[in-house]
XYZ file of C-alpha atoms in Angstrom:
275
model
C 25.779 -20.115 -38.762
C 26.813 -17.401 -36.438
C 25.057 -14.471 -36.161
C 26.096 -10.904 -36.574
C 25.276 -8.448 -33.725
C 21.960 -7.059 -35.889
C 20.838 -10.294 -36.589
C 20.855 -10.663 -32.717
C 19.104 -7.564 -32.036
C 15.892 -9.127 -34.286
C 14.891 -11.742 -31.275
C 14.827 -9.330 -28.581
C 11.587 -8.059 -29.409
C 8.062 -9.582 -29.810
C 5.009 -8.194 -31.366
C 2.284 -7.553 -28.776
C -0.937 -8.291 -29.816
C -4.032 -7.371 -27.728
C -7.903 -7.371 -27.380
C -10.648 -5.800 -25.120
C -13.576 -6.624 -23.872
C -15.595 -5.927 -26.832
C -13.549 -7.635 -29.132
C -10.739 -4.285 -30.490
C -7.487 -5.250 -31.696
C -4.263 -3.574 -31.147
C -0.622 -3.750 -31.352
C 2.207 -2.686 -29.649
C 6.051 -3.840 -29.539
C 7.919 -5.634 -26.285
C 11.439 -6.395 -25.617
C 13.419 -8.823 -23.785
C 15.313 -7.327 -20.473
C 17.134 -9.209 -17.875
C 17.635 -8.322 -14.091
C 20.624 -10.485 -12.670
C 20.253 -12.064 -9.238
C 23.349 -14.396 -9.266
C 25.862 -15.255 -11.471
C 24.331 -17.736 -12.707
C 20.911 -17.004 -12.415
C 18.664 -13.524 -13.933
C 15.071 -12.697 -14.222
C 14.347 -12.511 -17.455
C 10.837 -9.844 -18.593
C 9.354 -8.160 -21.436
C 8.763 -4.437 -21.154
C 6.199 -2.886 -23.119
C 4.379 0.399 -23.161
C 1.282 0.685 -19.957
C -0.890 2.066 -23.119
C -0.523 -0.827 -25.034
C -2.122 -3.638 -22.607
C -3.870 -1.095 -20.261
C -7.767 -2.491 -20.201
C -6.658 -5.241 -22.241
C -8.243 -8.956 -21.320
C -5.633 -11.112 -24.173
C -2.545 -10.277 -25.443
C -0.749 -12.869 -27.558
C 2.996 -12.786 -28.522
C 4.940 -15.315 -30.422
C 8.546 -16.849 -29.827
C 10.893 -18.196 -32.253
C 11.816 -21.849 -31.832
C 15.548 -22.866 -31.464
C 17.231 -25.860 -33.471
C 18.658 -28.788 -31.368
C 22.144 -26.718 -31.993
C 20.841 -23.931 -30.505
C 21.024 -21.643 -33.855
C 17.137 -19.737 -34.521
C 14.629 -21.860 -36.501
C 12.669 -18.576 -38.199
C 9.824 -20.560 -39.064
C 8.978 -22.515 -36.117
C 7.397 -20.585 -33.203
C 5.963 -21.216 -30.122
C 2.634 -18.772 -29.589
C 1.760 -17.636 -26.261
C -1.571 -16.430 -25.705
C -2.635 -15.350 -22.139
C -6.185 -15.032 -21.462
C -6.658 -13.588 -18.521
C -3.630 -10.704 -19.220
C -3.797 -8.507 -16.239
C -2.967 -10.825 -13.827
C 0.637 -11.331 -15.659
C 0.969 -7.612 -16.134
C 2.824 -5.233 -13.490
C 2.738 -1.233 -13.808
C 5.492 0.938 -13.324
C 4.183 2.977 -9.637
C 4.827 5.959 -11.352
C 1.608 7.002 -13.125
C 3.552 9.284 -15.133
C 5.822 6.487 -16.337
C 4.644 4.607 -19.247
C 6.515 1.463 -18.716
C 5.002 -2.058 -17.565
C 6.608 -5.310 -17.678
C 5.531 -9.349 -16.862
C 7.737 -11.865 -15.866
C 8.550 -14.531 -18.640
C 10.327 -16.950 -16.723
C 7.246 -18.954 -16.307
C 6.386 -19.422 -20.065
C 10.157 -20.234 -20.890
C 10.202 -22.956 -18.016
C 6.649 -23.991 -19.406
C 7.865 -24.857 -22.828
C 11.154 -26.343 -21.957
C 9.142 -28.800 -20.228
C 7.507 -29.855 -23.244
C 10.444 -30.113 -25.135
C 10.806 -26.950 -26.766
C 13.911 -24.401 -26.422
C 12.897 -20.808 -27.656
C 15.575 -18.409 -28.962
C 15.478 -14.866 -27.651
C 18.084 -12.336 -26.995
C 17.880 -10.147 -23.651
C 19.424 -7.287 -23.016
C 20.788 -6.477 -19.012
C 21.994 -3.397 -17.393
C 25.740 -3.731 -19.448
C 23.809 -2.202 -22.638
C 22.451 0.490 -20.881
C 24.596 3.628 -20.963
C 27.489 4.426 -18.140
C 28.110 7.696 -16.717
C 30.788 7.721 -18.949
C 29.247 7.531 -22.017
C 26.400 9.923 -20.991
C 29.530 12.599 -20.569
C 30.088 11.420 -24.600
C 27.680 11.534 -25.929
C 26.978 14.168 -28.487
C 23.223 15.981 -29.281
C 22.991 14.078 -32.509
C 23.377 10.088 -32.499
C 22.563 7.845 -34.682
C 20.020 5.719 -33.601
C 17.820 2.064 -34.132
C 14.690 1.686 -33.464
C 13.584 -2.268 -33.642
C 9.399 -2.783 -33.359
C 6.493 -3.607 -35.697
C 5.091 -0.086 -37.033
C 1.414 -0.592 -38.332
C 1.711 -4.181 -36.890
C 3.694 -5.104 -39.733
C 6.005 -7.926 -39.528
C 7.489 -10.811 -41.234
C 5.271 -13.360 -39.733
C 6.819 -16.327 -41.505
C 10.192 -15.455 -40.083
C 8.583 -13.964 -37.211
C 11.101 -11.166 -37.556
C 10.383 -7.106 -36.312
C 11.325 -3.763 -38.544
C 14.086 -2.337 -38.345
C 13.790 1.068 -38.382
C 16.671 3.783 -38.340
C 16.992 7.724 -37.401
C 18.851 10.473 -35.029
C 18.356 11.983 -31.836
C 16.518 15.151 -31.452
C 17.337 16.303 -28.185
C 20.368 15.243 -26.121
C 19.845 11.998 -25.040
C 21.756 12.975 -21.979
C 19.570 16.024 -21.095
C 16.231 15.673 -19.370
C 13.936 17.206 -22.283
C 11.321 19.413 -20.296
C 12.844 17.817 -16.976
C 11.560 14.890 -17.089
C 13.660 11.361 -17.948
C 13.141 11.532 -21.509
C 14.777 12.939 -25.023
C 13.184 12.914 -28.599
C 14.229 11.572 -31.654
C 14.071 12.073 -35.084
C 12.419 8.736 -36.774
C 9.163 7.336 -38.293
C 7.178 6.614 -35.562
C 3.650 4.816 -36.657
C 0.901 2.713 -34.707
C 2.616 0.057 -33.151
C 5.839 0.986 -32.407
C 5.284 1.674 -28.941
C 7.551 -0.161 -26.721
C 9.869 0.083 -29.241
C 13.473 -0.383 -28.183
C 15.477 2.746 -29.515
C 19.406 2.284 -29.363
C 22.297 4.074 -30.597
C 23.693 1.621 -33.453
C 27.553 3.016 -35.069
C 29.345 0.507 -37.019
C 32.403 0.596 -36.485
C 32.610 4.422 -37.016
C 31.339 7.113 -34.944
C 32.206 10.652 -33.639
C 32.805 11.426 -30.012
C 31.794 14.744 -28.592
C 35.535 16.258 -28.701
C 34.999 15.656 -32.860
C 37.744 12.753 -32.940
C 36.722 9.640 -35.219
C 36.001 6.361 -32.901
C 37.165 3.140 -34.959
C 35.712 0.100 -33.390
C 36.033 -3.833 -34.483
C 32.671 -3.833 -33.527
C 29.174 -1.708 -33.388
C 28.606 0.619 -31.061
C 25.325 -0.769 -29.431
C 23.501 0.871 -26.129
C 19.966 0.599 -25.054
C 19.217 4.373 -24.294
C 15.200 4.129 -24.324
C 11.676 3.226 -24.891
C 9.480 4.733 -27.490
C 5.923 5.772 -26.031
C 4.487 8.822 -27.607
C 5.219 11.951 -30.097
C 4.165 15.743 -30.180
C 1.794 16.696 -32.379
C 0.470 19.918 -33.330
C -3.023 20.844 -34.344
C -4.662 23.279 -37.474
C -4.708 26.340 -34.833
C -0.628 25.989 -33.983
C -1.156 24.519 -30.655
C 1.450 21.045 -29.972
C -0.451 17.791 -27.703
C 1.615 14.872 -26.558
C 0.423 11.833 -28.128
C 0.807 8.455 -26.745
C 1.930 6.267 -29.907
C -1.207 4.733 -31.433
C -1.753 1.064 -31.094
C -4.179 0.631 -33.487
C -4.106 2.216 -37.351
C -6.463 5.270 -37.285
C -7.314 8.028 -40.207
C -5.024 11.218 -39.361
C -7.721 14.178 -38.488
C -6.001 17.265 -40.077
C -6.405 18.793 -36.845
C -4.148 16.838 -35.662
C -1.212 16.275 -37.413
C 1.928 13.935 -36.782
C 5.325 15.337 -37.461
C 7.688 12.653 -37.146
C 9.129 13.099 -33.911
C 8.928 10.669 -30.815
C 9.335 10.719 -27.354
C 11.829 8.429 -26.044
C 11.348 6.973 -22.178
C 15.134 6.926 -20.538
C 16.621 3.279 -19.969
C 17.459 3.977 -16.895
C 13.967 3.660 -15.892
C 13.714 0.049 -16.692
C 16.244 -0.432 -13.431
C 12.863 1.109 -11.601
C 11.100 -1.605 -12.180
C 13.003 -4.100 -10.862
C 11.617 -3.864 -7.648
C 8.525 -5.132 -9.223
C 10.442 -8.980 -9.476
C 11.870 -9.386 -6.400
């Protein structure tokens, strides 16, 4: 059965699942990106949040398995636990930058040689947003955010959340000069890494006011979820990095709903990490 362009966008994330040295859980959210070195050949990694593996020893992730006709099997998956995580792990050099990636090409070639295909979707550089589109876009979009909030997930189906909202800022605008924008969405423990992308279907506005009619959706990777202001009892706002792990809310600090959304065209950055 063929899938519809949502139904895609469910296997290009994984849920990221983590533990320290003394035994703490946490979650975060990765996605599938692909750098392309030939035609025929691309370097396929999974970009997560730095704050979601940093210090971490495991992190475990699971694949879904593909039927011998190449259509998903949602409830056969292939786990991959790696043990000794760091060493598979490599930071944007940007210490501001919360963006890390690993390569996956190893663990894709490892279980194709025991007979097992995986399905995944990857995004590449043609869903991240042109110059042109930048010029169109308007302050308020309409975006989806895919990602495991809480950790929550349909583990049987090994499908994410789906999660939808708008722009807060101009996500063509560098919001307090650096390569980022907010938006307006629920953003809970584990949605870091989050892929957030502006979603129309088939209808949509362009910034001159005329209505876009499209055959298909709209569908552009324009960031990476990674943290959200908060303000505390005496007024004053702190940057939070989005929790990994579920946490009582102090009242002096207090959540309200926005997140901070890394730039896509940051991912090209770390490129240079997989040469």
């Amino acid at each position: 059965m063929k899938l519809s362009i949502i139904e895609e966008l469910c296997y290009s994330t994984v849920r990221i699942e983590c533990k320290n040295s003394s035994g703490q859980v946490q979650t975060g959210t990765g996605f599938f990106f692909g750098f392309k070195k030939s035609e025929k050949e691309s370097i396929p990694i999974l970009i997560t949040n730095k704050h979601v593996v940093k210090d971490m020893l495991v992190g475990k992730f699971i694949m879904t398995i593909a039927n011998p006709d190449g259509t998903p099997n949602n409830t056969k998956h292939f786990p991959v636990k790696l043990t000794n995580l760091q060493s598979f792990i490599r930071y944007h050099p940007d210490n501001e930058v919360d963006l890390c990636a690993m390569a996956v090409a190893p663990i894709l070639n490892y279980a194709k040689a025991n007979g097992i295909n995986v399905f995944i979707r990857v995004f590449d550089k043609s869903k991240l947003p042109t110059n042109e589109q930048l010029e169109e876009f308007t302050a308020l979009e309409e975006i989806l955010m895919i990602g495991y909030p809480n950790g929550i997930w349909d583990s049987v189906n090994n499908m994410p959340i789906l999660r939808r909202g708008i722009t807060a800022t101009h996500p063509s605008i560098d919001y307090n000069g650096k390569k980022e924008f907010l938006i307006d969405a629920a953003c809970f423990p584990g949605s870091s890494g989050s892929p957030v992308l502006i979603y129309n279907t088939g209808v949509y506005s362009s910034k001159s006011g005329n209505i876009v009619m499209s055959s298909q959706p709209r569908v552009i990777l324009v960031g990476i979820l990674y943290a959200g202001p908060q303000h505390t009892a005496t007024g004053e706002i702190k940057v939070i990095n989005v929790p990994t792990t579920q946490q009582p809310i102090a009242l002096s600090r207090i959540p309200n709903n926005l997140g901070i959304v890394i730039k896509a065209e940051r991912i090209i950055e770390l490129e240079q990490l997989f040469q």
